[in-house]
Coordinates of C-alpha atoms and ligand atoms in Angstrom, one line a residue:
X21 CA 21.2 -7.1 40.4
X22 CA 21.0 -3.4 41.4
X23 CA 19.0 -1.5 44.1
X24 CA 17.2 1.5 42.7
X25 CA 14.4 4.1 44.3
X26 CA 12.0 3.8 41.2
X27 CA 12.3 1.4 38.4
X28 CA 9.9 2.4 35.3
X29 CA 8.9 -0.6 33.0
X30 CA 8.4 0.9 29.6
X31 CA 10.2 3.7 27.9
X32 CA 7.7 5.4 25.9
X33 CA 6.6 9.2 26.9
X34 CA 4.8 8.0 30.0
X35 CA 7.7 6.1 31.0
X36 CA 11.0 8.1 29.9
X37 CA 9.5 11.3 31.1
X38 CA 8.7 9.6 34.6
X39 CA 12.2 8.6 34.7
X40 CA 13.7 11.7 34.0
X41 CA 11.6 13.8 36.3
X42 CA 12.4 11.1 39.0
X43 CA 16.0 11.5 38.6
X44 CA 15.8 15.2 38.4
X45 CA 14.3 14.8 41.9
X46 CA 17.2 13.1 42.9
X47 CA 15.8 9.1 42.7
X48 CA 18.3 6.3 41.5
X49 CA 16.3 5.6 38.7
X50 CA 16.3 2.8 35.9
X51 CA 13.6 2.2 33.1
X52 CA 13.2 -0.8 31.1
X53 CA 12.3 -1.2 27.6
X54 CA 12.4 -4.1 25.5
X55 CA 12.3 -2.6 22.2
X56 CA 15.8 -1.8 20.8
X57 CA 15.2 2.0 20.8
X58 CA 13.7 4.2 23.9
X59 CA 10.6 6.4 23.0
X60 CA 7.9 3.5 22.9
X61 CA 5.3 3.7 20.4
X62 CA 4.9 7.4 20.4
X63 CA 8.4 7.9 18.9
X64 CA 8.9 4.7 16.9
X65 CA 5.5 3.5 15.5
X66 CA 3.0 6.5 16.6
X67 CA 3.3 10.3 16.8
X68 CA 6.0 10.9 15.1
X69 CA 6.7 8.7 12.0
X70 CA 3.1 9.7 11.0
X71 CA 3.7 13.1 11.5
X72 CA 6.8 13.2 9.4
X73 CA 4.5 11.4 6.7
X74 CA 1.8 13.9 7.2
X75 CA 4.4 16.9 7.0
X76 CA 5.8 15.6 3.6
X77 CA 2.8 14.7 2.4
X78 CA 1.3 17.9 3.4
X79 CA 4.2 20.0 1.6
X80 CA 3.5 17.6 -1.4
X81 CA -0.3 19.0 -1.5
X82 CA 0.9 22.5 -1.2
X83 CA 3.4 22.2 -4.1
X84 CA 0.5 20.8 -6.2
X85 CA -2.1 23.0 -5.1
X86 CA -1.0 25.9 -4.2
X87 CA 2.1 27.1 -5.9
X88 CA 1.1 28.0 -9.1
X89 CA -1.6 30.5 -7.3
X90 CA 1.4 32.1 -6.0
X91 CA 3.0 32.3 -9.2
X92 CA 5.4 29.5 -8.3
X93 CA 6.2 27.0 -11.5
X94 CA 7.4 23.9 -10.8
X95 CA 7.1 20.7 -12.8
X96 CA 4.6 18.2 -11.5
X97 CA 6.5 16.7 -8.2
X98 CA 7.4 13.3 -8.3
X99 CA 7.4 10.9 -4.8
X100 CA 10.2 8.8 -3.9
X101 CA 8.4 6.6 -1.4
X102 CA 11.9 5.1 -0.3
X103 CA 13.2 8.4 0.3
X104 CA 10.4 9.6 2.1
X105 CA 10.1 6.7 4.3
X106 CA 13.9 7.3 4.8
X107 CA 13.4 10.7 6.0
X108 CA 10.6 9.4 8.2
X109 CA 13.2 6.9 9.9
X110 CA 15.8 9.6 10.1
X111 CA 13.1 11.8 12.0
X112 CA 12.7 8.7 14.3
X113 CA 16.0 7.7 15.1
X114 CA 17.0 11.9 16.1
X115 CA 14.1 11.5 18.5
X116 CA 14.5 8.1 20.1
X117 CA 18.6 8.9 20.3
X118 CA 17.6 12.1 21.9
X119 CA 16.0 10.3 24.9
X120 CA 18.8 8.2 24.9
X121 CA 20.9 11.0 25.6
X122 CA 19.0 12.8 28.2
X123 CA 18.6 8.9 30.1
X124 CA 22.9 9.5 30.0
X125 CA 22.6 13.0 31.2
X126 CA 20.0 12.6 33.9
X127 CA 22.3 9.2 35.0
X128 CA 19.1 6.7 34.2
X129 CA 20.2 3.3 33.8
X130 CA 18.5 1.7 30.7
X131 CA 17.9 -1.8 31.6
X132 CA 17.5 -3.4 28.0
X133 CA 14.9 -6.5 27.8
X134 CA 11.2 -7.2 28.9
X135 CA 10.5 -6.7 32.6
X136 CA 8.4 -8.3 34.9
X137 CA 7.3 -8.0 38.5
X138 CA 7.7 -11.5 40.1
X139 CA 6.4 -9.3 43.5
X140 CA 6.2 -5.6 45.0
X141 CA 9.7 -4.6 45.2
X142 CA 11.0 -6.4 42.6
X143 CA 11.5 -6.4 38.7
X144 CA 13.0 -9.2 36.7
X145 CA 14.8 -8.4 33.6
X146 CA 16.3 -11.5 31.8
X147 CA 18.1 -13.5 34.4
X148 CA 18.3 -10.5 36.6
X149 CA 16.1 -9.7 39.6
X150 CA 16.5 -6.0 40.6
X151 CA 15.1 -4.1 43.7
X152 CA 13.0 -0.9 43.4
X153 CA 11.4 0.7 46.5
X154 CA 8.9 1.9 43.8
X155 CA 7.9 0.5 40.3
X156 CA 5.8 2.3 37.9
X157 CA 3.9 0.6 35.0
X158 CA 4.3 2.5 31.8
X159 CA 3.7 -0.2 29.4
X160 CA 1.4 1.5 26.8
X161 CA -0.9 -0.1 24.4
X162 CA -1.1 -1.9 21.4
X163 CA -3.7 -2.1 18.2
X164 CA -6.8 -3.9 19.0
X165 CA -8.3 -5.6 16.2
X166 CA -11.4 -7.0 15.4
X167 CA -12.9 -10.8 15.2
X168 CA -12.7 -12.1 11.7
X169 CA -9.8 -9.7 10.9
X170 CA -6.4 -11.6 10.6
X171 CA -3.6 -8.7 10.4
X172 CA -0.6 -9.8 8.5
X173 CA 1.1 -6.3 8.4
X174 CA 1.2 -6.7 4.8
X175 CA -2.1 -6.7 3.3
X176 CA -4.4 -6.2 6.0
X177 CA -2.4 -3.8 8.3
X178 CA -2.4 -1.8 11.5
X179 CA -0.9 1.8 11.9
X180 CA 2.7 0.1 12.2
X181 CA 2.4 -1.7 9.0
X182 CA 0.8 1.4 7.2
X183 CA 3.8 3.3 8.1
X184 CA 6.1 1.2 6.3
X185 CA 4.2 -0.2 2.9
X186 CA 6.7 -1.6 0.5
X187 CA 4.7 0.5 -2.0
X188 CA 2.2 3.3 -2.5
X189 CA -1.1 1.2 -2.9
X190 CA -3.6 2.2 -5.6
X191 CA -6.3 1.4 -3.4
X192 CA -6.8 1.5 0.6
X193 CA -9.8 0.4 2.9
X194 CA -9.4 2.3 6.2
X195 CA -11.5 0.7 8.6
X196 CA -12.5 3.0 11.6
X197 CA -12.8 7.1 11.0
X198 CA -11.2 7.8 14.1
X199 CA -7.9 9.5 14.8
X200 CA -5.4 7.0 13.0
X201 CA -7.6 6.3 10.2
X202 CA -8.0 9.9 9.3
X203 CA -4.3 10.9 9.7
X204 CA -2.9 8.0 8.0
X205 CA -6.0 8.0 5.0
X206 CA -5.1 11.6 4.4
X207 CA -1.1 10.7 3.9
X208 CA -2.3 7.9 1.5
X209 CA -4.7 9.9 -0.1
X210 CA -2.3 12.7 -0.8
X211 CA -0.1 10.2 -2.4
X212 CA -2.7 9.2 -4.8
X213 CA -4.1 6.4 -2.8
X214 CA -7.9 5.8 -3.4
X215 CA -8.9 5.7 0.1
X216 CA -12.5 4.4 1.5
X217 CA -13.0 4.8 5.1
X218 CA -15.7 2.2 6.4
X219 CA -16.9 3.6 10.0
X220 CA -19.2 1.6 12.3
X221 CA -20.9 5.2 13.6
X222 CA -22.8 7.8 11.5
X223 CA -20.1 10.4 12.1
X224 CA -16.1 10.9 12.2
X225 CA -13.9 11.0 15.2
X226 CA -16.4 10.1 18.0
X227 CA -16.8 12.2 21.0
X228 CA -15.9 15.5 19.1
X229 CA -17.8 18.5 18.5
X230 CA -20.7 17.5 16.7
X231 CA -20.3 20.5 14.3
X232 CA -16.6 20.1 13.8
X233 CA -17.2 16.4 13.0
X234 CA -19.7 17.6 9.9
X235 CA -17.1 20.0 8.6
X236 CA -14.2 17.7 9.1
X237 CA -15.4 15.0 7.1
X238 CA -17.2 17.4 4.4
X239 CA -13.5 18.6 4.4
X240 CA -12.0 15.4 4.1
X241 CA -14.2 14.0 1.1
X242 CA -13.5 17.2 -0.7
X243 CA -10.0 16.3 -0.5
X244 CA -10.9 12.8 -2.3
X245 CA -11.4 10.4 0.8
X246 CA -14.6 8.2 0.4
X247 CA -16.6 7.5 3.7
X248 CA -19.1 4.1 4.0
X249 CA -20.8 5.4 7.1
X250 CA -23.0 2.8 9.8
X251 CA -21.2 0.0 8.6
X252 CA -19.8 -2.4 11.0
X253 CA -16.9 -4.4 9.5
X254 CA -17.6 -8.4 9.6
X255 CA -14.4 -9.9 8.5
X256 CA -11.1 -9.5 6.2
X257 CA -10.0 -11.7 4.0
X258 CA -6.4 -11.3 2.5
X259 CA -5.9 -12.6 -1.1
X260 CA -2.6 -12.7 -2.9
X261 CA -2.0 -8.8 -3.7
X262 CA -5.2 -7.5 -2.3
X263 CA -8.0 -8.0 0.7
X264 CA -11.1 -7.7 0.8
X265 CA -13.5 -6.2 3.7
X266 CA -17.2 -7.6 4.3
X267 CA -19.4 -5.1 6.3
X268 CA -22.9 -4.8 7.3
X269 CA -25.1 -1.8 6.6
X270 CA -26.6 -0.7 10.1
X271 CA -29.7 1.0 8.5
X272 CA -30.9 -2.4 6.2
X273 CA -28.5 -5.2 7.6
X274 CA -27.3 -5.7 4.1
X275 CA -24.0 -7.1 3.3
X276 CA -21.5 -5.6 1.1
X277 CA -17.8 -6.9 0.1
X278 CA -15.2 -4.5 -1.1
X279 CA -11.8 -4.7 -2.0
X280 CA -8.5 -2.9 -2.1
X281 CA -4.6 -3.5 -2.3
X282 CA -4.4 -2.7 1.4
X283 CA -6.6 -2.8 4.5
X284 CA -5.8 -0.3 7.4
X285 CA -7.5 -1.7 10.6
X286 CA -7.8 1.5 12.8
X287 CA -10.2 0.4 15.2
X288 CA -8.6 1.7 18.3
X289 CA -6.0 0.3 20.9
X290 CA -5.9 -1.8 23.9
X291 CA -3.4 -1.5 26.9
X292 CA -0.4 -3.9 26.7
X293 CA 0.6 -5.5 30.1
X294 CA 1.6 -9.3 28.4
X295 CA 4.4 -10.8 30.2
X296 CA 4.4 -8.3 33.3
X297 CA 3.1 -11.0 35.7
X298 CA 0.2 -8.5 36.9
X299 CA -1.3 -11.5 38.3
X300 CA 1.7 -13.1 40.0
X301 CA 2.1 -9.5 41.9
X302 CA -1.7 -9.2 42.5
X303 CA -2.3 -6.2 40.4
X304 CA -5.9 -5.4 39.8
X305 CA -7.1 -5.1 36.0
X306 CA -10.3 -3.7 34.4
X307 CA -12.6 -5.5 32.3
X308 CA -10.8 -3.3 29.6
X309 CA -7.4 -4.7 30.5
X310 CA -6.4 -1.3 31.8
X311 CA -4.6 -1.3 35.1
X312 CA -6.7 0.0 38.0
X313 CA -5.1 3.1 39.8
X314 CA -6.5 5.7 42.1
X315 CA -6.0 9.5 42.1
X316 CA -2.3 9.4 42.9
X317 CA -1.7 6.5 40.0
X318 CA -1.2 3.8 42.7
X319 CA -2.5 0.4 42.2
X320 CA -4.1 -1.8 44.7
X321 CA -0.5 -2.9 45.7
X322 CA 1.5 -0.8 48.0
X323 CA 4.4 0.8 45.7
X324 CA 3.6 -0.1 42.0
X325 CA 1.9 2.8 40.3
X326 CA 0.8 2.9 36.8
X327 CA 0.5 5.9 33.8
X328 CA 0.0 6.3 30.4
X329 CA -2.0 4.2 28.0
X330 CA -1.8 1.1 30.3
X331 CA -4.3 3.0 32.5
X332 CA -7.7 4.9 31.9
X333 CA -8.3 7.9 30.2
X334 CA -7.3 9.5 26.7
X335 CA -4.8 7.5 24.8
X336 CA -2.3 10.9 24.4
X337 CA 1.2 11.0 24.6
X338 CA 1.1 14.4 26.5
X339 CA -1.5 12.7 28.6
X340 CA 1.4 9.8 29.4
X341 CA 4.2 12.7 29.8
X342 CA 1.9 14.5 32.4
X343 CA 1.1 11.4 34.6
X344 CA 4.7 10.4 34.4
X345 CA 5.8 13.9 35.8
X346 CA 3.1 13.9 38.7
X347 CA 3.4 10.1 39.5
X348 CA 7.3 11.1 39.7
X349 CA 6.6 14.2 41.8
X350 CA 4.2 11.8 44.1
X351 CA 7.0 9.5 44.6
X352 CA 9.2 12.3 45.5
X353 CA 7.0 13.4 48.3
X354 CA 5.2 16.4 46.2
X355 CA 1.9 16.9 45.0
X356 CA 1.9 15.4 41.9
X357 CA -1.1 16.8 39.5
X358 CA -2.8 16.3 36.5
X359 CA -6.0 18.4 35.5
X360 CA -7.7 15.9 33.4
X361 CA -10.1 18.7 32.4
X362 CA -7.9 20.6 30.5
X363 CA -6.1 17.8 27.9
X364 CA -6.1 19.3 24.6
X365 CA -6.6 16.8 21.7
X366 CA -5.2 17.7 17.9
X367 CA -5.7 15.5 14.6
X368 CA -2.9 16.7 12.4
X369 CA -4.5 16.5 9.1
X370 CA -5.2 19.3 6.7
X371 CA -6.5 21.6 8.0
X372 CA -5.8 20.5 11.6
X373 CA -8.7 19.4 14.2
X374 CA -8.0 20.5 17.7
X375 CA -10.1 20.6 21.1
X376 CA -9.8 21.0 24.7
X377 CA -12.4 20.7 27.5
X378 CA -16.5 20.1 26.8
X379 CA -18.4 19.9 23.6
X380 CA -21.5 21.5 23.0
X381 CA -23.0 18.1 23.7
X382 CA -21.5 17.2 27.2
X383 CA -22.7 20.9 28.2
X384 CA -26.3 20.2 27.0
X385 CA -26.1 17.0 28.8
X386 CA -25.3 18.6 32.0
X387 CA -27.6 21.0 31.9
X388 CA -25.2 24.0 31.9
X389 CA -26.1 27.5 30.8
X390 CA -23.5 28.1 28.0
X391 CA -22.7 30.4 25.2
X392 CA -21.2 29.6 21.9
X393 CA -18.6 32.4 20.5
X394 CA -17.8 31.2 16.9
X395 CA -15.3 32.6 14.0
X396 CA -14.6 31.7 10.7
X397 CA -11.2 31.7 9.3
X398 CA -12.3 33.5 6.1
X399 CA -12.4 36.8 8.5
X400 CA -8.5 35.9 9.4
X401 CA -6.3 38.2 6.6
X402 CA -3.4 35.9 7.4
X403 CA -5.2 32.7 6.4
X404 CA -6.8 34.5 3.3
X405 CA -3.1 35.0 2.1
X406 CA -2.2 31.1 3.0
X407 CA -4.9 29.6 1.3
X408 CA -6.1 28.4 4.8
X409 CA -9.4 30.1 5.3
X410 CA -11.3 26.7 5.6
X411 CA -12.4 26.3 9.1
X412 CA -13.6 27.9 12.3
X413 CA -12.9 28.8 16.1
X414 CA -15.7 28.0 18.6
X415 CA -15.4 28.7 22.1
X416 CA -18.1 27.6 24.8
X417 CA -18.2 29.9 27.8
X418 CA -20.5 29.9 30.7
X419 CA -23.6 32.1 30.2
X420 CA -23.7 33.8 33.6
X421 CA -19.8 33.7 34.4
X422 CA -18.2 34.1 31.1
X423 CA -15.7 31.5 32.2
X424 CA -14.4 29.7 29.2
X425 CA -15.2 26.0 29.0
X426 CA -14.0 24.1 26.1
X427 CA -12.9 25.0 22.8
X428 CA -13.0 23.5 19.4
X429 CA -10.9 24.6 16.2
X430 CA -10.6 23.4 12.6
X431 CA -8.2 25.4 10.8
X432 CA -4.9 26.2 10.4
X433 CA -2.4 25.5 12.7
X434 CA -5.2 24.6 15.0
X435 CA -3.2 22.0 17.2
X436 CA -0.8 25.1 18.2
X437 CA -3.7 27.4 18.7
X438 CA -5.9 25.5 21.2
X439 CA -2.8 25.9 23.6
X440 CA -3.7 29.4 24.5
X441 CA -7.1 28.3 25.6
X442 CA -5.8 25.6 27.6
X443 CA -3.6 28.4 29.6
X444 CA -6.7 30.3 29.8
X445 CA -8.5 27.6 31.3
X446 CA -6.0 26.6 33.7
X447 CA -6.3 30.6 35.1
X448 CA -9.9 29.8 34.9
X449 CA -10.0 32.8 32.4
X450 CA -13.4 34.1 31.5
X451 CA -14.0 34.6 27.6
X452 CA -13.4 38.3 27.8
X453 CA -9.8 37.5 29.3
X454 CA -8.7 36.3 25.8
X455 CA -11.0 38.9 24.3
X456 CA -9.1 41.6 25.7
X457 CA -5.6 40.2 25.3
X458 CA -3.7 41.9 22.3
X459 CA -2.7 39.3 19.6
X460 CA -0.4 40.4 17.2
X461 CA -1.9 41.0 13.5
X462 CA -1.4 39.2 10.9
X463 CA -1.7 35.6 12.8
X464 CA -3.9 32.8 12.5
X465 CA -4.1 33.6 16.6
X466 CA -6.5 36.5 15.7
X467 CA -9.1 33.9 15.1
X468 CA -9.0 32.8 18.6
X469 CA -9.2 36.2 19.9
X470 CA -12.3 36.8 17.5
X471 CA -14.1 34.0 18.8
X472 CA -13.7 35.3 22.2
X473 CA -15.0 38.3 21.1
X474 CA -17.9 36.8 19.6
X475 CA -18.8 35.3 23.0
X476 CA -19.5 38.7 24.2
X477 CA -20.3 41.9 22.4
X478 CA -19.5 40.5 18.8
X479 CA -16.3 39.6 16.9
X480 CA -15.1 42.5 14.8
X481 CA -14.4 40.8 11.2
X482 CA -17.6 38.5 10.7
Ligands
FAD502 P1 4.3 3.5 25.0 O1 4.3 4.9 24.1 O2 3.3 2.3 24.2 O3 5.5 3.1 25.3 C1 5.5 1.7 26.3 C2 6.5 1.1 26.1 O4 6.8 -0.3 27.1 C3 6.9 0.6 24.5 O5 8.3 0.9 23.8 C4 7.1 -1.0 24.9 O6 7.8 -1.8 24.4 C5 7.5 -0.9 26.4 N1 7.2 -2.4 27.0 C6 6.0 -2.6 27.1 N2 5.8 -4.0 28.1 C7 7.2 -3.9 28.7 C8 8.2 -4.8 29.3 N3 7.2 -5.5 30.0 N4 9.2 -4.4 29.8 C9 10.0 -3.7 28.8 N5 9.0 -2.9 28.0 C10 7.7 -2.8 28.0 N6 -0.8 10.8 20.7 C11 -0.6 11.7 20.6 O7 -0.6 12.8 21.8 N7 -0.2 12.6 19.3 C12 -0.3 11.9 18.2 O8 0.0 12.7 17.3 C13 -0.1 10.3 18.3 N8 -0.2 10.2 17.1 C14 0.1 8.5 16.9 C15 -0.1 8.1 16.2 C16 0.0 6.6 15.7 C17 -0.2 5.7 14.6 C18 -0.3 6.2 16.8 C19 -0.9 4.1 17.1 C20 -0.5 6.3 18.4 C21 -0.5 7.8 18.8 N9 -0.4 8.4 19.5 C22 -0.7 10.0 19.3 C23 -0.8 7.6 21.1 C24 0.8 7.5 21.8 O9 1.5 7.2 20.7 C25 0.3 7.1 22.8 O10 -0.7 7.8 23.7 C26 1.7 7.1 23.7 O11 2.9 6.8 23.1 C27 1.3 6.4 25.4 O12 2.7 6.3 26.0 P2 2.8 5.2 26.8 O13 4.2 5.9 27.5 O14 2.0 5.2 27.7 O15 3.2 4.2 26.2
NAI503 P1 -10.2 5.3 17.5 O1 -10.9 5.1 18.9 O2 -10.1 6.8 17.5 O3 -11.1 5.3 16.0 C1 -11.7 4.0 15.9 C2 -13.0 3.8 15.1 O4 -13.3 3.0 14.8 C3 -14.2 4.5 15.8 O5 -14.7 5.5 15.1 C4 -15.2 3.1 16.0 O6 -16.3 3.6 15.5 C5 -14.9 2.7 14.5 N1 -14.9 1.2 14.7 C6 -14.7 0.1 15.4 N2 -15.6 -0.9 15.1 C7 -15.6 -0.9 14.1 C8 -16.4 -1.9 12.8 N3 -16.4 -3.2 13.2 N4 -16.5 -1.2 11.8 C9 -16.3 -0.4 11.6 N5 -15.5 0.7 12.3 C10 -15.5 0.3 13.6 O7 -9.1 4.6 17.4 P2 -7.8 4.8 16.7 O8 -7.9 5.5 15.6 O9 -7.6 3.4 16.4 O10 -6.8 5.5 17.4 C11 -6.3 4.6 18.5 C12 -5.8 6.0 19.6 O11 -4.7 6.5 19.2 C13 -6.7 7.2 19.9 O12 -7.1 6.8 21.1 C14 -6.1 8.2 19.8 O13 -6.1 8.6 20.7 C15 -4.6 7.8 19.4 N6 -4.3 8.7 18.0 C16 -4.0 9.7 18.7 C17 -3.3 11.0 17.4 C18 -3.5 12.1 18.0 O14 -3.6 12.4 19.0 N7 -3.2 12.9 16.9 C19 -3.1 9.9 16.3 C20 -3.4 8.8 16.4 C21 -3.6 7.7 17.2

């Protein structure tokens, strides 16, 4: 048994970042993690492995689609799936070991095992009970499936199983056209799998800008993904080597059955708080299973805080990290803060999709007087040279003050481009501030400047 200033439960991006910041601020810190490696969902079965497979298959796509156009002659590339998975695992290992190194460097104790909170001020790991002045719950989330859908992680899989399939399936049904469905659907589509996405709504990626949704779905269709929209999945049935999916079309209530080698269930994630003993500790949880917190990440029990996927808000690694830093600063007596209005979202498909701030629909609903500055990558020299001219940058600004309210990008490096707009928004910038900033030529970022120019007197290259 040991005594700590802070014990963080969960070693994902929320938890490990929180632990590091606590240690940097001079607090004696431990982090409890039950997995064999640190890094949580993100490093082990989420962001990092999925991005490795997206990168590898993007290279495959580049080779097949664009090499010949640039005069590079190669034999048709062949995929060694086991080697590709080994590359993915190596990427995971480098990252998880990196976090372990950071723990040692910052003198953070990794308490290996599953933690629970028998009472405020105490954390139990295995048979040991440790004292902690402050406890941070950072236990993350797990895939949430549907009634009638039985996941075996072989034929009917969540994202975790989809990252580890024994072989590349000939066909795959993806349930849910959200971020996971479209990222992993893209991976397998590029590997030659016939991918059919079944989505409950009439649009992909709910909550995103409507114009982006349409362009994104059209682009994915061109790449070969098939979509069945407005379809509520009723059940799945695993056969020996295939699985059946039954869905009902909302428009006429008709029932249909389709089958494929693999079914990926990507219908959202839910907070994971099992075994923590929250009821015993008296920590309140919402109807959706999220640990309830106030504006300073404090639960209703003094000395117990919660962050990341386990609480309300977008389930994103960087949101969890920011909360991890902010709660550490709060515990250390500083003014920890997260600006929830400026949290970017990125989908790492090809092209990438990114967003920050408000959508047009949200501004309309708020009755806000806004203007739109849009610029197509067709007018961007670098994008044309790199066969990456599909897509656009769209900036939304206040019509009267010119202040940037949101931005939506589909196109090359959209996930990186969004950040200059995030910084601008943090500084309360006007579109004109971006438009008057010199951008190097030829870069994709010129498209952002052009969209900002389009909020004023007009873009130059459109
Ligand atoms: P987690 O990362 O889930 O970590 C929680 C940790 O707590 C886990 O390791 C768990 O083992 C541990 N734990 C739980 N209970 C206990 C306990 N009682 N005792 C000890 N340990 C415990 N987000 C992005 O921003 N970008 C992406 O590109 C992205 N890609 C994704 C791809 C996939 C396939 C998935 C599934 C998710 C992706 N996400 C992405 C979401 C991202 O992974 C999560 O938002 C993020 O990991 C949340 O961090 P967290 O620290 O709150 O929780
Ligand atoms: P999601 O919430 O993004 O999408 C789920 C989709 O499933 C929705 O479109 C929904 O309408 C649909 N759906 C629900 N029930 C259905 C039914 N019965 N039949 C058909 N469709 C149905 O969830 P997803 O993709 O599982 O991702 C989970 C979380 O992981 C997200 O919150 C996301 O933030 C995070 N993530 C982030 C990534 C990134 O930042 N690049 C990558 C992957 C995941």
